[in-house]
Tab-separated table of C-alpha atoms in Angstrom:
chain	number	residue	atom	x	y	z
X	1	MET	CA	43.867	-22.693	-25.249
X	2	SER	CA	45.117	-20.047	-27.678
X	3	ALA	CA	45.786	-16.481	-26.561
X	4	PRO	CA	42.950	-15.020	-28.698
X	5	VAL	CA	40.427	-17.439	-27.189
X	6	LEU	CA	41.632	-16.740	-23.652
X	7	GLU	CA	41.457	-13.010	-24.254
X	8	ALA	CA	37.937	-13.339	-25.635
X	9	ILE	CA	36.820	-15.394	-22.610
X	10	LEU	CA	38.261	-12.870	-20.162
X	11	THR	CA	36.556	-10.045	-22.036
X	12	VAL	CA	33.210	-11.823	-21.865
X	13	THR	CA	33.348	-12.862	-18.200
X	14	SER	CA	34.681	-9.534	-16.881
X	15	HIS	CA	31.481	-7.574	-17.588
X	16	LEU	CA	28.580	-7.202	-15.167
X	17	ASP	CA	26.614	-5.652	-18.019
X	18	LEU	CA	25.356	-8.830	-19.677
X	19	ARG	CA	24.363	-7.267	-22.983
X	20	GLU	CA	27.798	-5.695	-23.437
X	21	ALA	CA	29.439	-9.024	-22.548
X	22	LEU	CA	27.369	-10.804	-25.179
X	23	ARG	CA	28.249	-8.179	-27.789
X	24	ASN	CA	31.922	-8.894	-27.094
X	25	LEU	CA	31.222	-12.623	-27.404
X	26	VAL	CA	29.553	-12.537	-30.820
X	27	ARG	CA	32.296	-10.277	-32.184
X	28	ALA	CA	35.016	-12.550	-30.796
X	29	SER	CA	33.383	-15.727	-32.122
X	30	SER	CA	33.004	-14.127	-35.553
X	31	ASP	CA	36.639	-12.993	-35.594
X	32	LEU	CA	38.001	-16.375	-34.419
X	33	THR	CA	36.074	-18.449	-36.965
X	34	GLY	CA	35.856	-16.084	-39.915
X	35	ALA	CA	32.053	-16.247	-39.845
X	36	SER	CA	30.355	-13.181	-41.268
X	37	TYR	CA	27.446	-13.478	-38.852
X	38	ALA	CA	27.182	-14.534	-35.195
X	39	ALA	CA	24.224	-14.405	-32.804
X	40	ILE	CA	23.482	-15.516	-29.259
X	41	THR	CA	20.007	-16.159	-27.835
X	42	ILE	CA	19.497	-16.340	-24.060
X	43	ILE	CA	16.406	-18.138	-22.767
X	44	ASP	CA	14.825	-17.318	-19.403
X	45	PRO	CA	13.702	-20.059	-16.958
X	46	SER	CA	10.189	-20.026	-18.420
X	47	GLY	CA	11.498	-20.761	-21.932
X	48	ASP	CA	10.987	-17.309	-23.425
X	49	VAL	CA	13.700	-15.278	-25.134
X	50	GLU	CA	15.342	-13.164	-22.460
X	51	MET	CA	17.987	-11.488	-24.615
X	52	PHE	CA	19.160	-11.587	-28.241
X	53	VAL	CA	22.423	-10.114	-29.521
X	54	ASP	CA	23.989	-10.465	-32.977
X	55	THR	CA	26.760	-8.861	-35.002
X	56	GLU	CA	24.260	-6.844	-37.057
X	57	GLY	CA	22.477	-5.187	-34.158
X	58	ASN	CA	19.104	-6.824	-34.864
X	59	PRO	CA	16.628	-6.507	-31.966
X	60	GLU	CA	15.304	-10.080	-32.386
X	61	PRO	CA	16.280	-13.310	-34.153
X	62	VAL	CA	16.470	-13.217	-37.973
X	63	SER	CA	16.610	-15.914	-40.610
X	64	THR	CA	20.122	-17.168	-41.478
X	65	ALA	CA	19.054	-19.361	-44.411
X	66	GLY	CA	21.331	-19.183	-47.447
X	67	ARG	CA	24.278	-17.588	-45.652
X	68	GLY	CA	26.662	-20.521	-46.038
X	69	ALA	CA	28.137	-22.940	-43.502
X	70	TYR	CA	26.239	-23.073	-40.216
X	71	LEU	CA	27.341	-23.868	-36.657
X	72	GLU	CA	25.204	-23.869	-33.482
X	73	VAL	CA	26.369	-24.761	-29.975
X	74	PRO	CA	24.452	-24.647	-26.671
X	75	VAL	CA	25.224	-22.031	-24.044
X	76	LEU	CA	25.740	-24.653	-21.378
X	77	LEU	CA	27.122	-24.767	-17.835
X	78	ARG	CA	26.989	-27.912	-15.679
X	79	GLU	CA	23.986	-29.332	-17.532
X	80	ALA	CA	22.082	-26.024	-17.269
X	81	THR	CA	21.268	-24.641	-20.713
X	82	TYR	CA	20.961	-20.877	-21.010
X	83	GLY	CA	20.480	-20.575	-24.790
X	84	ASN	CA	22.485	-21.100	-27.962
X	85	LEU	CA	25.289	-19.493	-29.974
X	86	THR	CA	24.905	-19.511	-33.756
X	87	LEU	CA	27.505	-18.735	-36.463
X	88	THR	CA	27.115	-18.682	-40.237
X	89	GLY	CA	28.506	-16.941	-43.300
X	90	ARG	CA	31.507	-19.157	-44.119
X	91	ASP	CA	32.038	-20.515	-47.612
X	92	SER	CA	33.710	-23.649	-46.211
X	93	PRO	CA	32.670	-25.847	-43.282
X	94	PHE	CA	33.749	-24.915	-39.768
X	95	LEU	CA	36.870	-26.730	-38.607
X	96	ALA	CA	36.813	-28.985	-35.540
X	97	GLU	CA	39.221	-26.615	-33.783
X	98	GLN	CA	36.923	-23.680	-34.502
X	99	ALA	CA	33.920	-25.591	-33.163
X	100	ASP	CA	35.868	-26.283	-29.937
X	101	GLN	CA	36.734	-22.588	-29.622
X	102	VAL	CA	33.080	-21.619	-30.067
X	103	ARG	CA	32.055	-24.130	-27.391
X	104	MET	CA	34.537	-22.542	-24.963
X	105	LEU	CA	33.133	-19.106	-25.769
X	106	ALA	CA	29.585	-20.433	-25.254
X	107	ALA	CA	30.630	-21.803	-21.831
X	108	ALA	CA	32.071	-18.375	-20.999
X	109	ALA	CA	28.755	-16.836	-22.058
X	110	ALA	CA	26.938	-19.252	-19.712
X	111	ILE	CA	29.154	-18.100	-16.838
X	112	ALA	CA	28.443	-14.480	-17.740
X	113	VAL	CA	24.669	-15.139	-17.803
X	114	GLN	CA	24.817	-16.973	-14.478
X	115	ASN	CA	26.879	-14.185	-12.870
X	116	ALA	CA	24.501	-11.533	-14.195
X	117	ARG	CA	21.494	-13.387	-12.823
X	118	LEU	CA	23.136	-13.910	-9.436
X	119	TYR	CA	24.030	-10.229	-9.314
X	120	ASP	CA	20.489	-9.254	-10.262
X	121	GLU	CA	19.070	-11.615	-7.615
X	122	ALA	CA	21.368	-10.103	-4.991
X	123	ARG	CA	20.308	-6.589	-5.919
X	124	THR	CA	16.666	-7.634	-5.899
X	125	ARG	CA	17.013	-9.256	-2.483
X	126	GLU	CA	18.748	-6.126	-1.182
X	127	ARG	CA	15.887	-3.898	-2.362
X	128	TRP	CA	13.222	-6.190	-0.905
X	129	LEU	CA	14.957	-6.548	2.448
X	130	ALA	CA	15.298	-2.783	2.721
X	131	VAL	CA	11.557	-2.418	2.171
X	132	GLY	CA	10.878	-5.209	4.665
X	133	GLN	CA	12.896	-3.359	7.285
X	134	GLU	CA	11.058	-0.147	6.450
X	135	ILE	CA	7.680	-1.851	6.848
X	136	THR	CA	8.616	-3.423	10.182
X	137	THR	CA	9.974	-0.153	11.533
X	138	MET	CA	6.845	1.684	10.416
X	139	LEU	CA	4.508	-0.797	12.110
X	140	LEU	CA	6.464	-0.912	15.357
X	141	SER	CA	6.986	2.855	15.557
X	142	GLY	CA	3.342	3.543	16.288
X	143	THR	CA	1.957	4.227	12.808
X	144	ASP	CA	-1.775	3.501	12.648
X	145	VAL	CA	-2.391	-0.062	11.429
X	146	GLU	CA	-4.894	0.986	8.758
X	147	GLU	CA	-2.491	3.613	7.418
X	148	SER	CA	0.375	1.119	7.543
X	149	LEU	CA	-1.483	-1.411	5.388
X	150	GLY	CA	-1.983	1.183	2.677
X	151	LEU	CA	1.708	2.101	2.791
X	152	ILE	CA	2.708	-1.577	2.667
X	153	ALA	CA	0.763	-1.971	-0.578
X	154	VAL	CA	2.539	1.051	-2.054
X	155	ARG	CA	6.068	0.013	-1.095
X	156	MET	CA	5.662	-3.661	-2.022
X	157	ARG	CA	4.342	-2.685	-5.453
X	158	GLN	CA	7.276	-0.352	-6.007
X	159	VAL	CA	10.014	-2.755	-4.935
X	160	ALA	CA	8.508	-5.627	-6.943
X	161	ARG	CA	8.176	-3.419	-10.019
X	162	ALA	CA	4.553	-4.458	-10.177
X	163	ASP	CA	1.738	-2.416	-11.644
X	164	THR	CA	-0.812	-3.156	-8.915
X	165	ALA	CA	-0.699	-4.508	-5.366
X	166	VAL	CA	-3.680	-5.608	-3.280
X	167	ILE	CA	-4.103	-6.848	0.286
X	168	VAL	CA	-6.837	-9.370	1.074
X	169	LEU	CA	-8.104	-9.287	4.679
X	170	PRO	CA	-10.864	-11.017	6.664
X	171	GLY	CA	-14.337	-9.739	5.894
X	172	VAL	CA	-17.684	-10.542	7.477
X	173	GLY	CA	-18.129	-14.159	8.510
X	174	SER	CA	-16.022	-16.446	6.332
X	175	ASP	CA	-15.494	-13.898	3.542
X	176	TRP	CA	-12.068	-12.556	2.560
X	177	VAL	CA	-12.098	-9.178	0.868
X	178	ILE	CA	-9.677	-6.914	-1.018
X	179	GLU	CA	-9.468	-3.963	1.364
X	180	PHE	CA	-6.310	-2.197	0.139
X	181	ALA	CA	-5.047	-1.658	-3.392
X	182	ASP	CA	-2.369	0.484	-4.964
X	183	GLY	CA	-1.679	1.111	-8.638
X	184	ASP	CA	-3.608	2.431	-11.587
X	185	PRO	CA	-6.456	1.746	-11.956
X	186	VAL	CA	-7.559	-0.030	-8.764
X	187	GLY	CA	-10.928	1.487	-7.890
X	188	ASP	CA	-12.866	-1.558	-9.056
X	189	LEU	CA	-10.709	-3.938	-7.013
X	190	ILE	CA	-11.573	-2.571	-3.548
X	191	GLY	CA	-14.330	-4.616	-1.924
X	192	ILE	CA	-14.047	-7.713	-4.131
X	193	VAL	CA	-14.909	-10.852	-2.154
X	194	MET	CA	-12.357	-13.521	-3.020
X	195	PRO	CA	-13.802	-16.824	-4.288
X	196	PRO	CA	-13.690	-19.563	-1.627
X	197	HIS	CA	-11.853	-21.989	-3.931
X	198	GLY	CA	-9.577	-19.483	-5.629
X	199	ARG	CA	-5.823	-19.004	-5.500
X	200	ALA	CA	-5.884	-16.563	-2.568
X	201	MET	CA	-7.711	-19.026	-0.320
X	202	ALA	CA	-5.427	-21.870	-1.414
X	203	VAL	CA	-2.369	-19.774	-0.543
X	204	LEU	CA	-3.889	-18.907	2.837
X	205	ALA	CA	-4.679	-22.548	3.566
X	206	ASP	CA	-1.245	-23.847	2.505
X	207	GLY	CA	0.753	-20.991	4.007
X	208	ARG	CA	2.900	-20.902	0.848
X	209	GLY	CA	2.981	-18.378	-1.965
X	210	ILE	CA	2.532	-19.070	-5.673
X	211	ILE	CA	3.410	-17.501	-9.015
X	212	VAL	CA	0.839	-17.189	-11.816
X	213	ASP	CA	2.374	-16.878	-15.274
X	214	SER	CA	-0.492	-14.841	-16.732
X	215	PHE	CA	-4.070	-14.031	-15.775
X	216	ALA	CA	-4.656	-12.922	-19.334
X	217	ARG	CA	-4.270	-16.568	-20.454
X	218	ALA	CA	-6.075	-18.115	-17.472
X	219	ARG	CA	-9.531	-19.583	-18.096
X	220	PRO	CA	-11.877	-19.454	-16.356
X	221	LEU	CA	-11.213	-16.415	-14.180
X	222	ARG	CA	-12.849	-16.465	-10.737
X	223	VAL	CA	-12.021	-12.755	-10.340
X	224	PRO	CA	-12.772	-11.229	-13.777
X	225	GLU	CA	-11.122	-7.917	-12.835
X	226	PHE	CA	-7.759	-9.738	-12.738
X	227	GLY	CA	-8.106	-10.574	-16.434
X	228	ARG	CA	-6.458	-7.304	-17.453
X	229	TYR	CA	-3.192	-8.391	-15.785
X	230	GLY	CA	-0.478	-10.809	-16.795
X	231	PRO	CA	1.979	-12.275	-14.237
X	232	SER	CA	1.085	-12.265	-10.555
X	233	LEU	CA	2.539	-13.315	-7.219
X	234	TYR	CA	0.640	-14.397	-4.089
X	235	ALA	CA	2.240	-14.310	-0.616
X	236	PRO	CA	0.363	-15.229	2.603
X	237	LEU	CA	0.383	-12.916	5.618
X	238	VAL	CA	0.840	-15.544	8.331
X	239	ALA	CA	2.294	-15.163	11.825
X	240	ALA	CA	2.548	-18.048	14.303
X	241	ASP	CA	-0.115	-20.062	12.438
X	242	ARG	CA	-2.457	-17.073	12.458
X	243	LYS	CA	-3.770	-16.335	8.992
X	244	LEU	CA	-4.054	-12.577	8.652
X	245	GLY	CA	-4.419	-12.114	4.912
X	246	VAL	CA	-2.897	-12.476	1.445
X	247	PHE	CA	-0.689	-10.083	-0.484
X	248	ILE	CA	-1.062	-10.103	-4.286
X	249	LEU	CA	1.295	-8.402	-6.752
X	250	LEU	CA	0.104	-7.950	-10.339
X	251	ARG	CA	1.998	-6.970	-13.488
X	252	ASN	CA	0.646	-5.910	-16.848
X	253	LYS	CA	0.245	-8.448	-19.646
X	254	ASP	CA	3.575	-7.831	-21.399
X	255	ALA	CA	5.649	-7.623	-18.212
X	256	PRO	CA	8.145	-10.364	-17.256
X	257	GLU	CA	7.043	-13.134	-14.933
X	258	PHE	CA	7.917	-13.108	-11.256
X	259	THR	CA	10.906	-15.289	-10.408
X	260	GLU	CA	11.262	-17.939	-7.731
X	261	ASN	CA	13.775	-15.651	-6.042
X	262	GLU	CA	11.159	-12.872	-5.876
X	263	LEU	CA	8.584	-15.311	-4.514
X	264	THR	CA	10.938	-16.512	-1.775
X	265	ILE	CA	11.755	-12.956	-0.707
X	266	ALA	CA	8.110	-11.835	-0.911
X	267	GLU	CA	7.053	-14.724	1.359
X	268	SER	CA	9.733	-13.743	3.872
X	269	ILE	CA	8.722	-10.072	3.819
X	270	ALA	CA	5.042	-11.024	4.144
X	271	ARG	CA	5.774	-13.162	7.220
X	272	GLN	CA	7.841	-10.343	8.684
X	273	ALA	CA	5.061	-7.830	8.003
X	274	ALA	CA	2.430	-10.177	9.469
X	275	LEU	CA	4.376	-10.539	12.715
X	276	ALA	CA	4.930	-6.786	12.955
X	277	LEU	CA	1.261	-6.219	12.129
X	278	THR	CA	0.193	-8.540	14.936
X	279	LEU	CA	2.461	-6.804	17.427
X	280	ALA	CA	1.340	-3.366	16.242
X	281	GLU	CA	-2.336	-4.322	16.505
X	282	SER	CA	-1.824	-5.654	20.029
X	283	ARG	CA	0.085	-2.550	21.047
X	284	GLN	CA	-2.522	-0.272	19.493
X	285	ALA	CA	-5.318	-2.087	21.299
X	286	ALA	CA	-3.409	-1.916	24.582
X	287	ASP	CA	-2.610	1.765	24.090
X	288	LEU	CA	-6.223	2.508	23.255
X	289	ALA	CA	-7.494	0.605	26.273
X	290	SER	CA	-4.986	2.402	28.490
X	291	LEU	CA	-5.934	5.791	27.072
X	292	LEU	CA	-9.647	5.149	27.466
X	293	ALA	CA	-9.186	3.886	31.011
X	294	GLU	CA	-7.129	6.937	31.965
X	295	ARG	CA	-9.662	9.332	30.476
X	296	GLY	CA	-12.438	7.500	32.254
X	297	ARG	CA	-10.558	7.744	35.545
X	298	ILE	CA	-10.003	11.476	35.067
X	299	ALA	CA	-13.679	11.971	34.281
X	300	ARG	CA	-14.759	10.060	37.377
X	301	ASP	CA	-12.271	11.922	39.581
X	302	LEU	CA	-13.491	15.267	38.300
X	303	HIS	CA	-17.099	14.258	38.852
X	304	ASP	CA	-16.708	12.507	42.201
X	305	LEU	CA	-13.998	14.643	43.804
X	306	ALA	CA	-13.657	18.085	42.249
X	307	ILE	CA	-17.373	18.770	41.864
X	308	GLN	CA	-18.128	17.466	45.360
X	309	GLN	CA	-15.416	19.712	46.804
X	310	LEU	CA	-16.894	22.684	44.969
X	311	PHE	CA	-20.356	21.839	46.317
X	312	ALA	CA	-18.910	21.789	49.847
X	313	THR	CA	-17.235	25.146	49.218
X	314	GLU	CA	-20.538	26.548	47.924
X	315	LEU	CA	-22.338	25.494	51.115
X	316	GLN	CA	-19.661	27.167	53.239
X	317	LEU	CA	-19.908	30.373	51.216
X	318	ARG	CA	-23.697	30.449	51.494
X	319	SER	CA	-23.485	29.903	55.246
X	320	ALA	CA	-20.945	32.730	55.560
X	321	ALA	CA	-23.071	35.008	53.359
X	322	GLN	CA	-26.126	34.468	55.554
X	323	ALA	CA	-24.113	35.232	58.698
X	324	THR	CA	-22.716	38.579	57.520
X	325	ALA	CA	-24.447	41.941	57.915
X	326	ASP	CA	-22.014	43.771	55.645
X	327	PRO	CA	-23.657	44.533	52.251
X	328	GLN	CA	-20.280	44.626	50.458
X	329	ALA	CA	-19.230	41.298	51.964
X	330	GLU	CA	-22.582	39.806	50.989
X	331	GLN	CA	-22.055	41.029	47.415
X	332	ASN	CA	-18.589	39.469	47.399
X	333	PHE	CA	-20.025	36.192	48.617
X	334	GLU	CA	-22.646	36.198	45.849
X	335	SER	CA	-19.923	36.831	43.263
X	336	ALA	CA	-17.863	33.942	44.659
X	337	LEU	CA	-20.910	31.657	44.578
X	338	ALA	CA	-21.502	32.552	40.933
X	339	GLY	CA	-17.864	31.639	40.233
X	340	VAL	CA	-18.328	28.272	41.918
X	341	ASP	CA	-21.423	27.582	39.792
X	342	GLN	CA	-19.473	28.446	36.633
X	343	ALA	CA	-16.593	26.156	37.678
X	344	VAL	CA	-19.033	23.283	38.279
X	345	ALA	CA	-20.592	23.838	34.831
X	346	GLN	CA	-17.157	23.873	33.172
X	347	ILE	CA	-16.050	20.676	34.912
X	348	ARG	CA	-19.287	18.934	33.936
X	349	SER	CA	-18.662	19.972	30.328
X	350	ILE	CA	-15.146	18.543	30.500
X	351	VAL	CA	-16.465	15.310	32.012
X	352	ARG	CA	-19.017	14.969	29.212
X	353	THR	CA	-16.277	15.501	26.614
X	354	LEU	CA	-14.012	12.923	28.224
X	355	ARG	CA	-16.826	10.408	28.397
X	356	THR	CA	-17.760	11.012	24.761
X	357	ASP	CA	-14.199	10.830	23.414
X	358	ALA	CA	-12.833	8.169	25.721
X	359	GLN	CA	-13.827	5.192	27.805
X	360	GLU	CA	-17.379	6.327	28.348
X	361	SER	CA	-18.058	7.196	24.705
X	362	PRO	CA	-21.473	6.159	23.358
X	363	LEU	CA	-21.919	2.436	23.856
X	364	LEU	CA	-22.427	1.675	20.160
X	365	VAL	CA	-19.135	3.380	19.230
X	366	ARG	CA	-17.250	1.507	21.943
X	367	LEU	CA	-18.698	-1.841	20.886
X	368	GLN	CA	-17.882	-1.157	17.253
X	369	ARG	CA	-14.315	-0.367	18.318
X	370	GLU	CA	-14.090	-3.745	20.091
X	371	GLU	CA	-15.436	-5.403	16.945
X	372	SER	CA	-12.707	-3.764	14.833
X	373	LEU	CA	-9.846	-4.435	17.266
X	374	SER	CA	-10.728	-8.122	17.574
X	375	ARG	CA	-10.303	-8.861	13.872
X	376	ILE	CA	-6.561	-9.572	14.044
X	377	GLY	CA	-6.939	-11.848	17.047
X	378	LEU	CA	-9.786	-13.812	15.491
X	379	GLY	CA	-8.377	-13.854	11.967
X	380	PHE	CA	-11.720	-12.649	10.555
X	381	ALA	CA	-14.262	-9.890	11.158
X	382	PRO	CA	-16.912	-10.696	13.803
X	383	THR	CA	-20.437	-9.329	13.554
X	384	LEU	CA	-22.340	-7.190	16.047
X	385	SER	CA	-25.988	-6.290	16.572
X	386	ILE	CA	-27.667	-4.017	19.131
X	387	ASP	CA	-31.428	-4.324	19.527
X	388	GLY	CA	-34.225	-3.641	21.973
X	389	PRO	CA	-36.417	-0.715	23.037
X	390	LEU	CA	-33.454	1.277	24.375
X	391	ALA	CA	-31.140	0.709	21.388
X	392	GLU	CA	-32.117	4.037	19.802
X	393	ASP	CA	-32.416	5.977	23.055
X	394	PRO	CA	-30.177	9.089	22.788
X	395	GLN	CA	-29.753	9.031	26.578
X	396	LEU	CA	-28.784	5.365	26.701
X	397	GLU	CA	-25.492	5.946	28.541
X	398	GLU	CA	-27.223	7.991	31.234
X	399	ARG	CA	-29.922	5.349	31.646
X	400	LEU	CA	-27.404	2.501	31.943
X	401	GLY	CA	-24.815	4.334	33.990
X	402	SER	CA	-21.089	4.295	33.306
X	403	ASP	CA	-20.378	1.101	35.281
X	404	LEU	CA	-22.953	-1.038	33.463
X	405	ALA	CA	-21.878	0.350	30.067
X	406	ASP	CA	-18.283	-0.588	30.948
X	407	ASP	CA	-19.425	-4.103	31.848
X	408	VAL	CA	-21.244	-4.560	28.529
X	409	VAL	CA	-18.062	-3.638	26.654
X	410	ALA	CA	-16.019	-5.990	28.858
X	411	VAL	CA	-18.397	-8.896	28.168
X	412	VAL	CA	-18.187	-8.413	24.382
X	413	ARG	CA	-14.396	-8.086	24.575
X	414	GLU	CA	-14.063	-11.271	26.642
X	415	GLY	CA	-16.445	-13.122	24.323
X	416	PHE	CA	-14.352	-12.217	21.272
X	417	ALA	CA	-11.104	-13.032	23.085
X	418	ASN	CA	-12.458	-16.395	24.287
X	419	ALA	CA	-13.407	-17.342	20.721
X	420	ALA	CA	-9.954	-16.317	19.478
X	421	ARG	CA	-8.101	-18.282	22.183
X	422	HIS	CA	-10.109	-21.472	22.469
X	423	ALA	CA	-12.900	-21.893	19.937
X	424	GLY	CA	-11.110	-22.343	16.593
X	425	ALA	CA	-14.087	-20.499	15.110
X	426	THR	CA	-14.551	-18.978	11.659
X	427	ALA	CA	-17.549	-16.847	12.633
X	428	VAL	CA	-18.468	-14.978	15.838
X	429	HIS	CA	-21.540	-12.848	16.525
X	430	ALA	CA	-22.193	-10.563	19.480
X	431	ALA	CA	-25.812	-9.608	20.163
X	432	VAL	CA	-26.691	-6.923	22.728
X	433	GLN	CA	-30.374	-6.778	23.732
X	434	LEU	CA	-31.383	-3.600	25.600
X	435	GLU	CA	-34.755	-4.084	27.289
X	436	VAL	CA	-36.353	-1.552	29.624
X	437	ASP	CA	-35.592	-3.540	32.786
X	438	ARG	CA	-33.079	-6.134	31.571
X	439	LEU	CA	-29.900	-6.226	29.512
X	440	THR	CA	-28.568	-9.340	27.733
X	441	VAL	CA	-25.260	-9.857	25.929
X	442	GLN	CA	-24.816	-13.045	23.915
X	443	VAL	CA	-21.609	-13.981	22.054
X	444	SER	CA	-21.899	-17.098	19.886
X	445	ASP	CA	-19.347	-18.840	17.652
X	446	ASN	CA	-19.163	-21.820	15.304
X	447	GLY	CA	-15.997	-23.253	16.825
X	448	THR	CA	-15.175	-26.497	18.592
X	449	GLY	CA	-17.503	-25.852	21.503
X	450	VAL	CA	-16.884	-25.852	25.237
X	451	ASP	CA	-13.823	-27.801	26.378
X	452	PRO	CA	-14.961	-29.935	29.333
X	453	HIS	CA	-11.368	-30.386	30.524
X	454	ARG	CA	-10.574	-26.693	30.821
X	455	SER	CA	-11.149	-25.592	34.395
X	456	ARG	CA	-9.323	-22.237	34.397
X	457	ARG	CA	-11.782	-19.617	33.235
X	458	SER	CA	-10.656	-16.504	35.056
X	459	GLY	CA	-12.149	-14.237	32.412
X	460	LEU	CA	-15.555	-15.879	32.749
X	461	ALA	CA	-15.331	-15.777	36.532
X	462	ASN	CA	-14.767	-12.046	36.317
X	463	LEU	CA	-17.815	-11.663	34.078
X	464	ALA	CA	-19.902	-13.748	36.478
X	465	ALA	CA	-18.922	-11.461	39.341
X	466	ARG	CA	-19.922	-8.457	37.266
X	467	ALA	CA	-23.310	-10.065	36.495
X	468	GLU	CA	-23.982	-10.862	40.166
X	469	ALA	CA	-23.541	-7.188	41.005
X	470	TYR	CA	-26.651	-6.560	38.876
X	471	ASN	CA	-28.592	-9.631	40.043
X	472	GLY	CA	-27.787	-11.228	36.674
X	473	THR	CA	-26.207	-14.407	35.339
X	474	CYS	CA	-23.268	-15.500	33.208
X	475	GLU	CA	-22.849	-18.878	31.523
X	476	LEU	CA	-20.895	-20.470	28.693
X	477	VAL	CA	-22.651	-23.467	27.134
X	478	ALA	CA	-22.490	-25.556	23.988
X	479	GLY	CA	-24.765	-24.345	21.245
X	480	GLU	CA	-26.124	-26.208	18.226
X	481	VAL	CA	-22.748	-25.372	16.685
X	482	GLY	CA	-19.840	-24.060	18.733
X	483	SER	CA	-20.469	-22.283	22.044
X	484	VAL	CA	-22.662	-19.487	23.391
X	485	LEU	CA	-21.709	-17.004	26.122
X	486	THR	CA	-24.772	-15.375	27.713
X	487	TRP	CA	-24.516	-12.536	30.229
X	488	THR	CA	-27.494	-10.766	31.805
X	489	ALA	CA	-28.042	-7.854	34.140
X	490	GLU	CA	-31.129	-6.371	35.804
X	491	ARG	CA	-31.550	-2.647	35.254
X	492	ARG	CA	-32.206	-0.755	38.479
């Protein structure tokens, strides 16, 4: 290998800036062969022109017809072709030695392209992993799950250099719906129900992501709103075989396609986010339950202990006031009694606030909260209905009493949890019927039905004990499809 060729190869392969390396290459190949024109075309994995560089500074390939002798060699490395190197502009044919030199330069260009791509992949992976760590930390640090999902869409879009990002989550019944979107514009994407046989559902079923080269060229489009985009990437949100949702990244029509490297990293980040999301949802539910239970305990203690103690003190003061003959002492007793009455009123106000904001909040709000919290565990959104003569009664909680209201919530929670653990269902419905003298809770699913071999049903045993306290019943039976949990209580 001659010194000029070696120097040219070292110049080409020493640059991380690929375009500058290719400029050096075309100049060196022109100088070594005496060609007046040299150009190199690099092709991306999809077959499109990734980069074009020539000695004239043209932004894209130009015709070389009529320029004299012509030589073209592939930019090749271990059977992988990255493009071609073209020389022309000689009056006489290229010599065999010159052709060999150009081939060596083309091989050096292939190494430079490969190094540049590996470097770019490493930088891309570094950016994605940093965002993945950020997402996990955010979810596990106590950030609200709903807020976290919106932030995940923002950060994933940014790191992927996408124009829009959407998150598909379980909707009502078997529907899957776009619930979060980031980018511009995205207003028409929120609320779209994904087609049952579309790409998102296929990705969810397979547990593997896919790349779409261009929605703009796809026909027909099951989601017409996606037609304004070009390349896209789908990654499933799956944790321990639980299908939580699908993440979709969308680029504009003229943007480059997503790479296999980006898909691999996106799938990894999505799995990481799904696991963190599951843990965060469980922690949030546990924290909420703990908070509500503590507030309920405080409310009961204030009502049962503090108020009763004040009533006892009031009786003692009244007895003392009746026994005294001193007008000033009697006046002091009356003032103290008024203070006791005010303290009782204040405590009752606090108890009402605690019951409204916490465990003993209005029954409908508490049941709706259980419906929302159960979505991650079930993998879809259950449905809930509350009917009967007392359903619209503004004093429902007072009529039921705090203990019975707590039991209704516990039954719905156990029904949802039972469906999530054992039923393999895709739809669950909880119906609460509030009659004047009877209350019925029924949780039905379309799962595999009652397992005759499962004898441990501690949750159901607990519900049965609760029902017996109200002269009611509790049973789990096979329905026409799936199973039905029915719990009843007599109102006293």
